[in-house]
Amino acid sequence: MQRKIAVIVLSVAVVSCAYGQDLPEPIDLSDAEALAYPSPAPQILDGRQKTSWSSGAQDLSEVAANVFIKLAEPVTVSRVEVLIPIHPEPEKYPMRIVNMDIYAQAGDGWAKIGEIRDNTEQPSIMVEVTPAEVEMLRLRILPRSERITGFAMISDIKLFPPEEGVEPSVLEPVAIEESETEQRWVNQLVNPPSPGPRVEYDPQIGYLGYVRTWFETMAEHGTDRYGDVHGPMFCSILDLERRTHPRASTHPNMEIPTVHGQRTADRTDNGGNLQQDVMAIMAAHYVTEITGDERYREIARDYLQFFLDNCTDTPTGLWPWGEHTYWDFFEETFARTNHHLLCVPLEFWELAY
């Protein structure tokens, strides 16, 4: 009978860079893949500290941030070095990573092999972990109540093999206290869903035909038909089966699932965002120029006129559009109070004028 070795999480050794002088050569990660929110993160495996990954909109006050290292083939790991950039305003952002758990994938679950607690070291954090054969490594940066921590950032990750003769431990999955949102994110990163059904391109319809159908469908079903004031602005989220906003269907208070590639604070949950529709408004004018059909130009004009007439009375005088803000169709007001205005073509400003 095979003897099972109990997995014991070793005490974390957070040490200075000088400790690296006694380490063997790091494991070659040139064929490894780094995954994180909101997208792949190859910059944390490129060996350059000038490039880094950031947890982005997650200020770590609510949801943990996760980084995964997917190896080309299993390797035995006994130490993990995490390099973090130092913020130019250390008094404002004193520490990029304070608490973190390190897991190795074990079957359908995760085995904890190390942790960081109350870290004060930077820019290098060296962690001794339970020697383990790893094919997928998970670094789970834990949430903190202090917003001063800011975004978590990692500039590089190095893995080190154990000393000669050290055998890897048998890994047993452990329970992880995580929210449904984090579970979805982790599942989407580790087990990406297969592409949904696609409509085969029909040359008889042509690209222009598909564009016209999109505008006609949005004008009929995808506009603001919610709250006290209805208007021709486009919904940013539409239930394709019911052709209505998900919140207006059978579950008015439902939480719309976050998908891979989206930051929560960037989402237009309950309305429309002119920033996201700028190119559609311009395209409508082009379709009219090509076809001579004024309906498409009118769709764009009505949208923009409604926005200017009804949605621009804000405390700052700034339009509620861009990144982090939008117009809420249900509450008839701006959502959130801060935003970044992204690039807008000069041609759009002429249309707005």
Short mmCIF file of C-alpha atoms in Angstrom, two decimals:
data_model
loop_
_atom_site.label_atom_id
_atom_site.label_comp_id
_atom_site.label_asym_id
_atom_site.label_seq_id
_atom_site.Cartn_x
_atom_site.Cartn_y
_atom_site.Cartn_z
CA MET A 1 0.00 0.00 0.00
CA GLN A 2 1.32 3.41 -0.92
CA ARG A 3 2.15 5.48 2.11
CA LYS A 4 0.60 8.94 2.15
CA ILE A 5 2.68 11.81 3.41
CA ALA A 6 0.74 14.48 5.27
CA VAL A 7 1.10 17.92 3.76
CA ILE A 8 2.33 20.40 6.33
CA VAL A 9 2.30 24.07 5.40
CA LEU A 10 5.73 25.35 6.26
CA SER A 11 6.23 28.55 8.16
CA VAL A 12 6.81 31.32 5.72
CA ALA A 13 10.30 32.62 5.45
CA VAL A 14 10.29 36.19 4.21
CA VAL A 15 13.89 36.96 3.64
CA SER A 16 16.11 39.50 2.01
CA CYS A 17 17.49 39.34 -1.49
CA ALA A 18 20.78 38.12 -0.01
CA TYR A 19 19.10 34.78 0.62
CA GLY A 20 19.04 34.25 -3.12
CA GLN A 21 22.83 33.77 -3.14
CA ASP A 22 22.40 30.23 -1.74
CA LEU A 23 19.56 29.25 -4.06
CA PRO A 24 19.86 26.99 -7.10
CA GLU A 25 19.08 28.34 -10.52
CA PRO A 26 15.40 29.23 -10.89
CA ILE A 27 13.14 26.94 -12.89
CA ASP A 28 12.89 27.84 -16.57
CA LEU A 29 9.49 29.45 -17.09
CA SER A 30 9.92 30.37 -20.75
CA ASP A 31 7.15 27.91 -21.73
CA ALA A 32 4.90 28.78 -18.80
CA GLU A 33 1.77 30.91 -19.04
CA ALA A 34 0.69 33.54 -16.52
CA LEU A 35 -3.02 34.22 -16.08
CA ALA A 36 -4.64 36.90 -13.98
CA TYR A 37 -7.58 39.31 -13.91
CA PRO A 38 -8.51 40.77 -16.24
CA SER A 39 -6.32 39.07 -18.86
CA PRO A 40 -3.17 37.02 -19.51
CA ALA A 41 -0.18 38.50 -17.73
CA PRO A 42 3.02 37.48 -19.57
CA GLN A 43 4.83 40.51 -18.12
CA ILE A 44 5.25 38.76 -14.76
CA LEU A 45 7.31 36.02 -16.40
CA ASP A 46 9.47 38.13 -18.73
CA GLY A 47 12.30 38.63 -16.24
CA ARG A 48 11.98 42.42 -16.40
CA GLN A 49 11.05 44.36 -13.29
CA LYS A 50 10.03 47.37 -15.38
CA THR A 51 6.93 45.51 -16.55
CA SER A 52 4.31 44.52 -14.02
CA TRP A 53 0.79 43.21 -13.46
CA SER A 54 -1.73 45.14 -11.39
CA SER A 55 -4.91 43.94 -9.73
CA GLY A 56 -6.54 46.96 -11.34
CA ALA A 57 -9.97 47.98 -10.08
CA GLN A 58 -9.80 45.46 -7.26
CA ASP A 59 -8.61 47.50 -4.30
CA LEU A 60 -8.53 44.24 -2.31
CA SER A 61 -11.07 45.53 0.17
CA GLU A 62 -13.66 42.96 -0.90
CA VAL A 63 -12.41 40.28 -3.31
CA ALA A 64 -9.06 38.52 -3.37
CA ALA A 65 -6.91 38.88 -6.48
CA ASN A 66 -5.53 35.74 -8.11
CA VAL A 67 -2.52 35.07 -10.30
CA PHE A 68 -1.92 31.67 -11.88
CA ILE A 69 1.26 30.17 -13.31
CA LYS A 70 0.43 27.38 -15.76
CA LEU A 71 3.53 25.27 -16.42
CA ALA A 72 4.20 23.38 -19.64
CA GLU A 73 4.91 20.23 -17.60
CA PRO A 74 4.93 19.38 -13.87
CA VAL A 75 7.94 20.60 -11.87
CA THR A 76 8.83 20.30 -8.20
CA VAL A 77 8.88 23.65 -6.40
CA SER A 78 10.21 24.44 -2.91
CA ARG A 79 10.51 28.24 -3.02
CA VAL A 80 8.60 31.05 -4.68
CA GLU A 81 10.06 34.52 -5.16
CA VAL A 82 7.62 37.35 -5.82
CA LEU A 83 9.07 40.64 -6.99
CA ILE A 84 6.93 43.73 -6.48
CA PRO A 85 7.46 47.31 -7.72
CA ILE A 86 7.87 50.07 -5.16
CA HIS A 87 5.43 52.94 -5.61
CA PRO A 88 7.03 56.40 -6.04
CA GLU A 89 4.73 57.62 -3.22
CA PRO A 90 5.47 54.98 -0.54
CA GLU A 91 3.63 56.94 2.13
CA LYS A 92 0.45 56.67 0.06
CA TYR A 93 0.93 53.08 -1.17
CA PRO A 94 3.27 51.56 1.41
CA MET A 95 3.02 47.90 0.42
CA ARG A 96 1.87 46.17 -2.74
CA ILE A 97 1.47 42.68 -1.27
CA VAL A 98 0.86 42.11 2.45
CA ASN A 99 -1.04 38.81 2.81
CA MET A 100 -1.07 36.05 0.23
CA ASP A 101 -1.75 32.30 0.08
CA ILE A 102 0.06 30.01 -2.37
CA TYR A 103 -1.66 26.90 -3.73
CA ALA A 104 -0.81 24.07 -6.09
CA GLN A 105 -3.57 22.50 -8.13
CA ALA A 106 -4.50 19.10 -6.73
CA GLY A 107 -7.00 17.24 -8.87
CA ASP A 108 -10.14 19.36 -9.05
CA GLY A 109 -9.09 21.45 -6.04
CA TRP A 110 -6.19 23.36 -4.53
CA ALA A 111 -3.62 22.35 -1.93
CA LYS A 112 -2.13 25.13 0.17
CA ILE A 113 1.67 24.97 0.11
CA GLY A 114 2.66 28.34 1.57
CA GLU A 115 1.56 31.75 2.75
CA ILE A 116 2.66 35.33 3.38
CA ARG A 117 1.38 37.24 6.38
CA ASP A 118 2.00 40.86 7.36
CA ASN A 119 4.74 41.25 4.80
CA THR A 120 7.04 44.25 5.14
CA GLU A 121 9.68 43.20 2.60
CA GLN A 122 10.06 44.72 -0.87
CA PRO A 123 10.88 44.54 -3.69
CA SER A 124 11.61 40.82 -3.19
CA ILE A 125 9.53 38.37 -1.16
CA MET A 126 11.01 34.87 -0.85
CA VAL A 127 8.64 32.18 0.39
CA GLU A 128 9.58 28.65 1.40
CA VAL A 129 6.74 26.32 0.44
CA THR A 130 5.97 22.67 0.99
CA PRO A 131 8.00 20.86 -1.73
CA ALA A 132 5.35 19.93 -4.29
CA GLU A 133 5.06 18.80 -7.85
CA VAL A 134 3.23 21.65 -9.49
CA GLU A 135 1.53 22.02 -12.86
CA MET A 136 -0.63 25.00 -11.92
CA LEU A 137 0.39 27.45 -9.20
CA ARG A 138 -2.12 29.88 -7.68
CA LEU A 139 -1.10 33.04 -5.84
CA ARG A 140 -4.15 34.35 -3.98
CA ILE A 141 -3.60 37.92 -2.76
CA LEU A 142 -5.94 38.35 0.18
CA PRO A 143 -8.33 41.27 0.66
CA ARG A 144 -7.63 43.90 3.30
CA SER A 145 -9.88 46.47 4.91
CA GLU A 146 -7.35 49.30 4.53
CA ARG A 147 -7.85 50.92 1.13
CA ILE A 148 -4.49 52.65 1.53
CA THR A 149 -2.90 49.42 0.35
CA GLY A 150 -3.98 50.26 -3.18
CA PHE A 151 -3.64 47.83 -6.06
CA ALA A 152 -1.57 44.70 -5.69
CA MET A 153 1.28 44.60 -8.19
CA ILE A 154 3.75 41.93 -9.29
CA SER A 155 6.68 42.62 -11.59
CA ASP A 156 8.11 39.11 -11.75
CA ILE A 157 7.77 35.60 -10.30
CA LYS A 158 10.51 33.02 -9.92
CA LEU A 159 10.18 29.38 -8.87
CA PHE A 160 13.01 27.35 -7.37
CA PRO A 161 13.51 23.56 -7.17
CA PRO A 162 14.22 21.79 -3.86
CA GLU A 163 17.60 20.53 -2.79
CA GLU A 164 18.73 17.29 -4.34
CA GLY A 165 17.05 14.25 -2.82
CA VAL A 166 13.98 16.07 -1.49
CA GLU A 167 10.79 14.27 -2.51
CA PRO A 168 7.59 16.17 -3.28
CA SER A 169 4.73 15.82 -0.81
CA VAL A 170 1.37 14.25 -1.56
CA LEU A 171 -1.09 17.08 -2.07
CA GLU A 172 -4.56 17.12 -0.56
CA PRO A 173 -7.12 19.78 -1.60
CA VAL A 174 -8.32 22.20 1.08
CA ALA A 175 -11.43 24.34 1.35
CA ILE A 176 -10.98 27.97 0.28
CA GLU A 177 -13.33 30.60 1.65
CA GLU A 178 -14.13 32.54 -1.50
CA SER A 179 -17.13 34.38 -2.89
CA GLU A 180 -19.22 33.17 -5.82
CA THR A 181 -17.69 35.94 -7.92
CA GLU A 182 -14.16 34.74 -7.22
CA GLN A 183 -15.17 31.13 -7.89
CA ARG A 184 -16.50 32.15 -11.30
CA TRP A 185 -13.33 34.05 -12.12
CA VAL A 186 -11.10 31.18 -11.08
CA ASN A 187 -13.15 28.65 -13.03
CA GLN A 188 -13.12 30.81 -16.16
CA LEU A 189 -9.36 31.24 -15.98
CA VAL A 190 -8.48 27.64 -15.21
CA ASN A 191 -11.23 26.04 -17.31
CA PRO A 192 -12.07 28.57 -20.03
CA PRO A 193 -15.51 27.98 -21.54
CA SER A 194 -15.72 26.74 -25.10
CA PRO A 195 -16.78 29.39 -27.63
CA GLY A 196 -20.52 29.77 -27.94
CA PRO A 197 -22.43 29.00 -31.13
CA ARG A 198 -21.59 31.29 -34.01
CA VAL A 199 -23.73 32.32 -36.96
CA GLU A 200 -22.03 31.36 -40.17
CA TYR A 201 -21.35 34.39 -42.32
CA ASP A 202 -23.79 34.66 -45.22
CA PRO A 203 -22.31 36.53 -48.20
CA GLN A 204 -25.84 37.16 -49.47
CA ILE A 205 -26.47 39.30 -46.39
CA GLY A 206 -22.99 40.83 -46.38
CA TYR A 207 -21.32 42.85 -43.67
CA LEU A 208 -23.52 45.84 -44.38
CA GLY A 209 -26.63 43.71 -43.95
CA TYR A 210 -25.53 42.51 -40.53
CA VAL A 211 -24.74 46.07 -39.45
CA ARG A 212 -28.15 47.31 -40.57
CA THR A 213 -29.88 44.45 -38.73
CA TRP A 214 -27.95 45.32 -35.55
CA PHE A 215 -29.05 48.97 -35.66
CA GLU A 216 -32.66 48.06 -36.39
CA THR A 217 -32.72 45.50 -33.56
CA MET A 218 -31.20 47.93 -31.06
CA ALA A 219 -33.59 50.72 -32.08
CA GLU A 220 -36.59 48.41 -31.56
CA HIS A 221 -35.54 46.38 -28.52
CA GLY A 222 -32.26 47.67 -27.08
CA THR A 223 -33.03 51.22 -26.00
CA ASP A 224 -33.90 52.77 -22.62
CA ARG A 225 -37.41 51.52 -21.85
CA TYR A 226 -36.89 51.55 -18.08
CA GLY A 227 -37.42 53.91 -15.18
CA ASP A 228 -39.56 57.04 -15.46
CA VAL A 229 -37.94 58.50 -18.59
CA HIS A 230 -37.61 56.44 -21.73
CA GLY A 231 -35.19 57.32 -24.49
CA PRO A 232 -33.20 56.14 -27.52
CA MET A 233 -29.89 55.47 -25.74
CA PHE A 234 -28.61 51.89 -26.18
CA CYS A 235 -28.47 49.38 -23.32
CA SER A 236 -24.94 48.19 -22.71
CA ILE A 237 -26.22 44.79 -21.50
CA LEU A 238 -29.09 43.01 -23.24
CA ASP A 239 -30.69 39.63 -22.60
CA LEU A 240 -30.58 38.16 -26.11
CA GLU A 241 -33.46 35.75 -25.50
CA ARG A 242 -35.90 38.30 -24.09
CA ARG A 243 -34.29 41.26 -25.87
CA THR A 244 -34.52 43.33 -22.72
CA HIS A 245 -32.22 44.40 -19.91
CA PRO A 246 -31.67 41.45 -17.52
CA ARG A 247 -32.76 43.51 -14.52
CA ALA A 248 -36.17 44.09 -16.13
CA SER A 249 -36.84 40.40 -16.73
CA THR A 250 -37.88 37.79 -14.16
CA HIS A 251 -35.23 38.78 -11.60
CA PRO A 252 -35.30 42.57 -11.10
CA ASN A 253 -32.61 42.51 -8.39
CA MET A 254 -30.35 39.90 -9.95
CA GLU A 255 -26.59 40.28 -9.95
CA ILE A 256 -25.35 40.24 -13.51
CA PRO A 257 -22.39 37.82 -13.56
CA THR A 258 -18.97 39.30 -14.14
CA VAL A 259 -17.22 37.71 -17.09
CA HIS A 260 -13.51 37.21 -17.64
CA GLY A 261 -11.93 40.38 -18.93
CA GLN A 262 -14.19 42.84 -17.12
CA ARG A 263 -13.41 44.93 -14.09
CA THR A 264 -16.42 45.45 -11.86
CA ALA A 265 -15.99 49.23 -11.70
CA ASP A 266 -15.87 49.47 -15.50
CA ARG A 267 -19.20 47.79 -16.11
CA THR A 268 -22.33 49.58 -17.29
CA ASP A 269 -24.65 47.44 -15.20
CA ASN A 270 -27.93 49.30 -15.35
CA GLY A 271 -27.90 51.62 -18.31
CA GLY A 272 -25.91 52.98 -21.21
CA ASN A 273 -22.47 54.50 -21.70
CA LEU A 274 -22.02 56.97 -24.53
CA GLN A 275 -18.28 56.33 -24.44
CA GLN A 276 -18.89 52.72 -25.47
CA ASP A 277 -21.28 53.75 -28.26
CA VAL A 278 -19.19 56.47 -29.93
CA MET A 279 -18.11 54.20 -32.78
CA ALA A 280 -21.67 52.90 -33.23
CA ILE A 281 -22.97 56.48 -33.55
CA MET A 282 -20.33 57.24 -36.15
CA ALA A 283 -21.03 53.95 -37.97
CA ALA A 284 -24.72 54.85 -38.23
CA HIS A 285 -23.80 57.97 -40.18
CA TYR A 286 -21.58 55.90 -42.48
CA VAL A 287 -24.39 53.42 -43.15
CA THR A 288 -26.68 56.27 -44.19
CA GLU A 289 -23.97 57.64 -46.49
CA ILE A 290 -23.58 54.20 -48.11
CA THR A 291 -27.27 53.29 -48.40
CA GLY A 292 -28.98 56.65 -48.59
CA ASP A 293 -31.36 55.44 -45.86
CA GLU A 294 -31.76 58.23 -43.30
CA ARG A 295 -33.07 55.90 -40.57
CA TYR A 296 -29.58 55.07 -39.34
CA ARG A 297 -28.45 58.68 -39.08
CA GLU A 298 -31.68 59.45 -37.23
CA ILE A 299 -31.01 56.63 -34.74
CA ALA A 300 -27.61 58.15 -33.96
CA ARG A 301 -28.90 61.72 -33.82
CA ASP A 302 -31.81 60.79 -31.53
CA TYR A 303 -29.44 58.96 -29.18
CA LEU A 304 -27.01 61.85 -28.96
CA GLN A 305 -29.70 64.53 -28.71
CA PHE A 306 -31.44 62.68 -25.88
CA PHE A 307 -28.16 62.33 -24.00
CA LEU A 308 -27.37 66.04 -24.34
CA ASP A 309 -30.89 67.09 -23.34
CA ASN A 310 -31.44 64.70 -20.43
CA CYS A 311 -28.20 63.30 -19.06
CA THR A 312 -25.69 66.14 -18.73
CA ASP A 313 -27.02 67.97 -15.67
CA THR A 314 -24.41 66.73 -13.20
CA PRO A 315 -22.82 68.41 -10.13
CA THR A 316 -19.51 68.86 -11.96
CA GLY A 317 -20.88 69.65 -15.40
CA LEU A 318 -18.96 66.68 -16.77
CA TRP A 319 -20.80 64.17 -18.92
CA PRO A 320 -21.58 60.83 -17.22
CA TRP A 321 -19.67 58.71 -19.70
CA GLY A 322 -16.28 57.06 -19.97
CA GLU A 323 -14.60 54.56 -17.69
CA HIS A 324 -16.23 53.95 -14.25
CA THR A 325 -19.42 55.93 -14.89
CA TYR A 326 -22.53 55.83 -17.09
CA TRP A 327 -26.19 56.91 -17.24
CA ASP A 328 -28.46 54.70 -15.12
CA PHE A 329 -31.72 53.96 -16.97
CA PHE A 330 -33.53 52.77 -13.86
CA GLU A 331 -32.59 55.60 -11.49
CA GLU A 332 -32.50 58.36 -14.15
CA THR A 333 -29.19 59.68 -12.91
CA PHE A 334 -25.44 59.25 -13.31
CA ALA A 335 -23.89 56.12 -11.82
CA ARG A 336 -20.69 56.52 -9.79
CA THR A 337 -18.88 59.82 -9.50
CA ASN A 338 -15.44 59.34 -11.03
CA HIS A 339 -14.40 58.51 -14.56
CA HIS A 340 -11.64 58.54 -17.13
CA LEU A 341 -12.54 59.83 -20.57
CA LEU A 342 -10.90 57.59 -23.13
CA CYS A 343 -9.95 58.53 -26.69
CA VAL A 344 -12.75 60.08 -28.77
CA PRO A 345 -12.29 60.86 -32.49
CA LEU A 346 -12.54 64.51 -33.48
CA GLU A 347 -15.27 63.56 -35.92
CA PHE A 348 -17.50 62.59 -33.01
CA TRP A 349 -17.11 66.04 -31.43
CA GLU A 350 -18.29 67.57 -34.69
CA LEU A 351 -21.39 65.38 -34.58
CA ALA A 352 -22.02 66.35 -30.96
CA TYR A 353 -21.61 70.05 -31.82
#
